[in-house]
mmCIF file of C-alpha atoms in Angstrom:
data_model
loop_
_atom_site.group_PDB
_atom_site.id
_atom_site.type_symbol
_atom_site.label_atom_id
_atom_site.label_comp_id
_atom_site.label_asym_id
_atom_site.label_seq_id
_atom_site.Cartn_x
_atom_site.Cartn_y
_atom_site.Cartn_z
ATOM 1 C CA ASP A 734 3.419 -3.602 -8.093
ATOM 2 C CA GLN A 735 5.776 -1.392 -6.128
ATOM 3 C CA GLN A 736 4.040 1.956 -5.715
ATOM 4 C CA VAL A 737 6.863 3.484 -3.704
ATOM 5 C CA LYS A 738 10.396 3.005 -4.989
ATOM 6 C CA GLN A 739 13.828 3.721 -3.635
ATOM 7 C CA ASN A 740 16.182 3.010 -6.493
ATOM 8 C CA SER A 741 19.416 3.393 -4.558
ATOM 9 C CA PRO A 742 19.942 0.467 -2.197
ATOM 10 C CA SER A 743 22.921 2.124 -0.568
ATOM 11 C CA LEU A 744 24.622 5.480 -0.124
ATOM 12 C CA SER A 745 27.917 6.477 1.497
ATOM 13 C CA VAL A 746 28.585 10.004 2.666
ATOM 14 C CA GLN A 747 31.431 11.681 4.520
ATOM 15 C CA GLU A 748 30.663 12.967 8.006
ATOM 16 C CA GLY A 749 29.626 16.617 7.911
ATOM 17 C CA ARG A 750 28.443 16.469 4.333
ATOM 18 C CA ILE A 751 24.889 16.354 3.072
ATOM 19 C CA SER A 752 23.063 13.043 2.612
ATOM 20 C CA ILE A 753 20.322 12.992 -0.009
ATOM 21 C CA LEU A 754 17.981 10.028 -0.069
ATOM 22 C CA ASN A 755 15.544 9.738 -2.948
ATOM 23 C CA CYS A 756 12.138 8.185 -3.351
ATOM 24 C CA ASP A 757 9.752 7.927 -6.302
ATOM 25 C CA TYR A 758 6.106 6.972 -6.318
ATOM 26 C CA THR A 759 3.503 6.120 -8.911
ATOM 27 C CA ASN A 760 0.172 6.921 -7.250
ATOM 28 C CA SER A 761 -0.735 10.594 -7.570
ATOM 29 C CA MET A 762 -3.444 10.157 -4.923
ATOM 30 C CA PHE A 763 -1.095 9.698 -1.972
ATOM 31 C CA ASP A 764 -1.934 12.177 0.812
ATOM 32 C CA TYR A 765 1.156 12.039 2.995
ATOM 33 C CA PHE A 766 4.730 10.955 2.671
ATOM 34 C CA LEU A 767 6.919 9.805 5.504
ATOM 35 C CA TRP A 768 10.507 8.887 6.156
ATOM 36 C CA TYR A 769 11.506 6.187 8.626
ATOM 37 C CA LYS A 770 14.923 5.203 9.890
ATOM 38 C CA LYS A 771 15.725 1.659 10.888
ATOM 39 C CA TYR A 772 18.607 0.202 12.854
ATOM 40 C CA PRO A 773 19.324 -3.529 12.694
ATOM 41 C CA ALA A 774 17.002 -5.652 14.847
ATOM 42 C CA GLU A 775 14.798 -2.669 15.658
ATOM 43 C CA GLY A 776 11.536 -1.377 14.296
ATOM 44 C CA PRO A 777 11.478 1.684 12.064
ATOM 45 C CA THR A 778 11.657 5.059 13.768
ATOM 46 C CA PHE A 779 9.560 7.869 12.390
ATOM 47 C CA LEU A 780 11.686 10.799 11.206
ATOM 48 C CA ILE A 781 9.654 13.328 9.319
ATOM 49 C CA SER A 782 6.559 13.584 7.161
ATOM 50 C CA ILE A 783 5.133 15.926 4.570
ATOM 51 C CA SER A 784 1.620 16.574 3.397
ATOM 52 C CA SER A 785 0.934 16.391 -0.327
ATOM 53 C CA ILE A 786 -0.114 20.039 -0.247
ATOM 54 C CA LYS A 787 3.366 21.139 0.779
ATOM 55 C CA ASP A 788 6.684 20.997 -1.008
ATOM 56 C CA LYS A 789 9.052 21.237 1.930
ATOM 57 C CA ASN A 790 9.162 20.340 5.586
ATOM 58 C CA GLU A 791 12.136 20.907 7.839
ATOM 59 C CA ASP A 792 12.939 19.510 11.264
ATOM 60 C CA GLY A 793 16.397 20.151 12.587
ATOM 61 C CA ARG A 794 18.951 18.432 10.387
ATOM 62 C CA PHE A 795 16.263 16.717 8.349
ATOM 63 C CA THR A 796 14.411 18.285 5.434
ATOM 64 C CA VAL A 797 11.987 16.543 3.132
ATOM 65 C CA PHE A 798 11.243 17.923 -0.319
ATOM 66 C CA LEU A 799 8.253 16.906 -2.384
ATOM 67 C CA ASN A 800 7.976 17.368 -6.142
ATOM 68 C CA LYS A 801 4.470 16.293 -7.031
ATOM 69 C CA SER A 802 4.806 16.844 -10.757
ATOM 70 C CA ALA A 803 7.762 14.469 -10.832
ATOM 71 C CA LYS A 804 6.248 12.158 -8.181
ATOM 72 C CA HIS A 805 9.485 12.405 -6.309
ATOM 73 C CA LEU A 806 10.508 13.136 -2.763
ATOM 74 C CA SER A 807 13.851 13.380 -1.103
ATOM 75 C CA LEU A 808 15.245 13.484 2.400
ATOM 76 C CA HIS A 809 18.187 15.747 3.089
ATOM 77 C CA ILE A 810 20.315 15.243 6.175
ATOM 78 C CA VAL A 811 22.796 17.968 6.880
ATOM 79 C CA PRO A 812 25.292 17.766 8.401
ATOM 80 C CA SER A 813 25.477 13.979 8.282
ATOM 81 C CA GLN A 814 26.686 12.234 11.416
ATOM 82 C CA PRO A 815 27.966 8.673 11.956
ATOM 83 C CA GLY A 816 24.877 7.975 14.074
ATOM 84 C CA ASP A 817 22.758 8.580 11.011
ATOM 85 C CA SER A 818 24.041 5.333 9.516
ATOM 86 C CA ALA A 819 20.942 3.172 9.124
ATOM 87 C CA VAL A 820 18.417 2.027 6.570
ATOM 88 C CA TYR A 821 15.974 4.730 5.522
ATOM 89 C CA PHE A 822 12.509 3.940 4.244
ATOM 90 C CA CYS A 823 10.140 6.303 2.548
ATOM 91 C CA ALA A 824 6.431 5.609 2.816
ATOM 92 C CA ALA A 825 3.263 7.006 1.297
ATOM 93 C CA LEU A 826 -0.213 7.182 2.761
ATOM 94 C CA THR A 827 -3.313 6.621 0.671
ATOM 95 C CA GLY A 828 -6.669 8.259 1.127
ATOM 96 C CA ALA A 829 -7.811 4.975 2.632
ATOM 97 C CA ASN A 830 -5.087 5.391 5.256
ATOM 98 C CA ASN A 831 -2.870 2.553 4.175
ATOM 99 C CA LEU A 832 0.876 3.009 4.223
ATOM 100 C CA PHE A 833 3.105 1.800 1.403
ATOM 101 C CA PHE A 834 6.799 1.501 2.087
ATOM 102 C CA GLY A 835 9.745 1.665 -0.269
ATOM 103 C CA THR A 836 12.475 -0.975 -0.194
ATOM 104 C CA GLY A 837 14.905 1.155 1.747
ATOM 105 C CA THR A 838 18.290 2.789 1.256
ATOM 106 C CA ARG A 839 21.209 1.947 3.492
ATOM 107 C CA LEU A 840 23.069 5.097 4.464
ATOM 108 C CA THR A 841 26.619 4.867 5.719
ATOM 109 C CA VAL A 842 28.177 8.001 7.144
ATOM 110 C CA ILE A 843 31.945 7.725 7.146
ATOM 111 C CA PRO A 844 33.727 9.412 10.087
ATOM 112 C CA GLY B 302 6.862 19.660 14.508
ATOM 113 C CA ALA B 303 4.162 17.907 16.454
ATOM 114 C CA VAL B 304 5.129 14.725 18.253
ATOM 115 C CA VAL B 305 3.319 11.432 18.597
ATOM 116 C CA SER B 306 4.797 9.002 21.072
ATOM 117 C CA GLN B 307 4.191 5.275 21.106
ATOM 118 C CA HIS B 308 4.985 3.053 24.028
ATOM 119 C CA PRO B 309 6.383 0.486 24.276
ATOM 120 C CA SER B 310 8.520 0.531 21.149
ATOM 121 C CA TRP B 311 9.430 -3.111 21.638
ATOM 122 C CA VAL B 312 7.513 -5.747 23.592
ATOM 123 C CA ILE B 313 7.778 -9.502 23.958
ATOM 124 C CA CYS B 314 5.016 -11.486 25.622
ATOM 125 C CA LYS B 315 3.882 -15.040 26.137
ATOM 126 C CA SER B 316 1.048 -16.548 24.156
ATOM 127 C CA GLY B 317 -2.307 -16.009 25.844
ATOM 128 C CA THR B 318 -1.396 -12.776 27.592
ATOM 129 C CA SER B 319 -2.641 -9.300 26.708
ATOM 130 C CA VAL B 320 -0.502 -6.390 25.641
ATOM 131 C CA LYS B 321 -1.356 -2.704 25.672
ATOM 132 C CA ILE B 322 0.235 -0.192 23.322
ATOM 133 C CA GLU B 323 -0.157 3.509 23.988
ATOM 134 C CA CYS B 324 -0.240 6.303 21.457
ATOM 135 C CA ARG B 325 0.092 9.847 22.783
ATOM 136 C CA SER B 326 0.025 13.191 21.086
ATOM 137 C CA LEU B 327 2.520 15.175 23.150
ATOM 138 C CA ASP B 328 1.913 18.752 22.090
ATOM 139 C CA PHE B 329 -1.431 18.788 20.359
ATOM 140 C CA GLN B 330 -4.959 17.474 20.734
ATOM 141 C CA ALA B 331 -5.966 14.647 18.466
ATOM 142 C CA THR B 332 -9.623 14.065 17.819
ATOM 143 C CA THR B 333 -8.818 11.142 15.572
ATOM 144 C CA MET B 334 -6.132 8.505 15.802
ATOM 145 C CA PHE B 335 -5.432 5.661 13.416
ATOM 146 C CA TRP B 336 -3.925 2.258 14.135
ATOM 147 C CA TYR B 337 -1.962 0.293 11.516
ATOM 148 C CA ARG B 338 -0.425 -3.135 11.391
ATOM 149 C CA GLN B 339 2.292 -4.440 9.114
ATOM 150 C CA PHE B 340 2.108 -7.955 7.762
ATOM 151 C CA PRO B 341 5.317 -9.673 6.632
ATOM 152 C CA LYS B 342 6.700 -8.170 3.443
ATOM 153 C CA GLN B 343 3.636 -5.978 3.049
ATOM 154 C CA SER B 344 2.752 -2.383 3.653
ATOM 155 C CA LEU B 345 1.048 -1.246 6.805
ATOM 156 C CA MET B 346 -2.685 -1.783 6.708
ATOM 157 C CA LEU B 347 -5.211 0.341 8.538
ATOM 158 C CA MET B 348 -6.785 -1.576 11.406
ATOM 159 C CA ALA B 349 -9.134 0.967 12.897
ATOM 160 C CA THR B 350 -10.004 4.629 13.239
ATOM 161 C CA SER B 351 -10.388 5.915 16.763
ATOM 162 C CA ASN B 352 -12.351 9.045 17.629
ATOM 163 C CA GLU B 353 -12.099 10.612 21.058
ATOM 164 C CA GLY B 354 -15.001 9.691 23.276
ATOM 165 C CA SER B 355 -16.609 7.216 20.901
ATOM 166 C CA LYS B 356 -16.171 3.665 19.724
ATOM 167 C CA ALA B 357 -13.490 2.868 17.198
ATOM 168 C CA THR B 358 -14.357 2.018 13.621
ATOM 169 C CA TYR B 359 -12.682 -1.204 12.580
ATOM 170 C CA GLU B 360 -11.646 -2.170 9.081
ATOM 171 C CA GLN B 361 -13.028 -5.296 7.533
ATOM 172 C CA GLY B 362 -11.339 -8.404 8.799
ATOM 173 C CA VAL B 363 -10.080 -6.862 12.035
ATOM 174 C CA GLU B 364 -11.483 -8.531 15.158
ATOM 175 C CA LYS B 365 -12.929 -5.968 17.528
ATOM 176 C CA ASP B 366 -12.709 -8.243 20.545
ATOM 177 C CA LYS B 367 -9.142 -9.137 19.730
ATOM 178 C CA PHE B 368 -7.844 -5.623 19.225
ATOM 179 C CA LEU B 369 -9.418 -3.345 21.792
ATOM 180 C CA ILE B 370 -9.032 0.354 21.071
ATOM 181 C CA ASN B 371 -9.739 3.057 23.599
ATOM 182 C CA HIS B 372 -9.500 6.782 22.905
ATOM 183 C CA ALA B 373 -10.460 8.222 26.262
ATOM 184 C CA SER B 374 -8.829 11.626 25.893
ATOM 185 C CA LEU B 375 -7.684 14.010 23.193
ATOM 186 C CA THR B 376 -4.084 13.000 23.728
ATOM 187 C CA LEU B 377 -4.205 9.268 24.299
ATOM 188 C CA SER B 378 -5.368 6.206 22.402
ATOM 189 C CA THR B 379 -4.551 2.653 23.419
ATOM 190 C CA LEU B 380 -4.517 -0.594 21.486
ATOM 191 C CA THR B 381 -4.805 -3.762 23.542
ATOM 192 C CA VAL B 382 -4.032 -7.067 21.874
ATOM 193 C CA THR B 383 -6.001 -9.567 23.943
ATOM 194 C CA SER B 384 -4.978 -13.192 24.372
ATOM 195 C CA ALA B 385 -2.074 -12.647 22.031
ATOM 196 C CA HIS B 386 -0.848 -15.452 19.810
ATOM 197 C CA PRO B 387 2.299 -15.753 17.687
ATOM 198 C CA GLU B 388 0.384 -14.733 14.572
ATOM 199 C CA ASP B 389 -0.280 -11.375 16.248
ATOM 200 C CA SER B 390 3.436 -10.665 16.198
ATOM 201 C CA SER B 391 3.770 -7.611 14.035
ATOM 202 C CA PHE B 392 4.708 -3.974 13.800
ATOM 203 C CA TYR B 393 1.976 -1.571 14.920
ATOM 204 C CA ILE B 394 1.965 2.167 14.159
ATOM 205 C CA CYS B 395 -0.431 4.859 15.248
ATOM 206 C CA SER B 396 -1.056 8.239 13.710
ATOM 207 C CA ALA B 397 -2.898 11.213 15.124
ATOM 208 C CA GLN B 398 -4.790 14.011 13.463
ATOM 209 C CA ASP B 399 -4.263 17.483 14.898
ATOM 210 C CA ARG B 400 -7.592 19.007 15.876
ATOM 211 C CA LEU B 401 -6.453 22.524 15.016
ATOM 212 C CA ARG B 402 -4.645 21.731 11.782
ATOM 213 C CA THR B 403 -7.273 19.906 9.819
ATOM 214 C CA GLY B 404 -5.955 17.051 7.773
ATOM 215 C CA GLU B 405 -2.445 17.085 9.150
ATOM 216 C CA LEU B 406 -1.320 13.713 10.411
ATOM 217 C CA PHE B 407 1.559 12.833 12.672
ATOM 218 C CA PHE B 408 2.946 9.357 13.087
ATOM 219 C CA GLY B 409 4.267 7.461 16.051
ATOM 220 C CA GLU B 410 7.502 5.537 15.981
ATOM 221 C CA GLY B 411 5.809 2.181 15.960
ATOM 222 C CA SER B 412 5.697 -0.766 18.338
ATOM 223 C CA ARG B 413 7.214 -4.136 17.554
ATOM 224 C CA LEU B 414 5.224 -6.943 19.205
ATOM 225 C CA THR B 415 6.665 -10.440 19.449
ATOM 226 C CA VAL B 416 4.450 -13.152 20.896
ATOM 227 C CA LEU B 417 6.290 -16.278 21.989
#
């Protein structure tokens, strides 16, 4: 049972434009949500997180939005850069401190 | 935002050797740090909870003598995989809880361990 879902396996965006990566979850008890970025043959790199008590967290070009009523979160990257091309995973943390990852979305930023 | 740094991010070692992974909170004090491990095609599972100045609390099924955790200061926790074997190859992530911002967690970038 996939508790964290990323329904778009891929996304292409023009350089300079906004990239919006989406994630849905089913467990209303998740405490934290995280976004990771992964390059080929490397481990995921932590990008940004958000507590379930917040609805927005911003860090430079990256902003995460959380809509608890819809059980939906999104990662906005603006402006998008070619170096942002990677696979992005969202993850959710349970009260028991276990992390559940989505299946990932491959972002391609076109120069 | 607060930063948690893990080092090394990528390590390869021979079977039978020990490997130490560091988790540092760079701009805040962390009374509690958590260590996770990812099994193939599964989510990360909590291995242990580490409190500064005291012994770590291990989850069921995690060998204490195999995975040594030390949290000697408010900014540093270490995980040592002793006598590593290929089945220990995994992705390890730490998270740290800010002492001043109760409940807020920050995550490290993770460490990929490959045991040959």
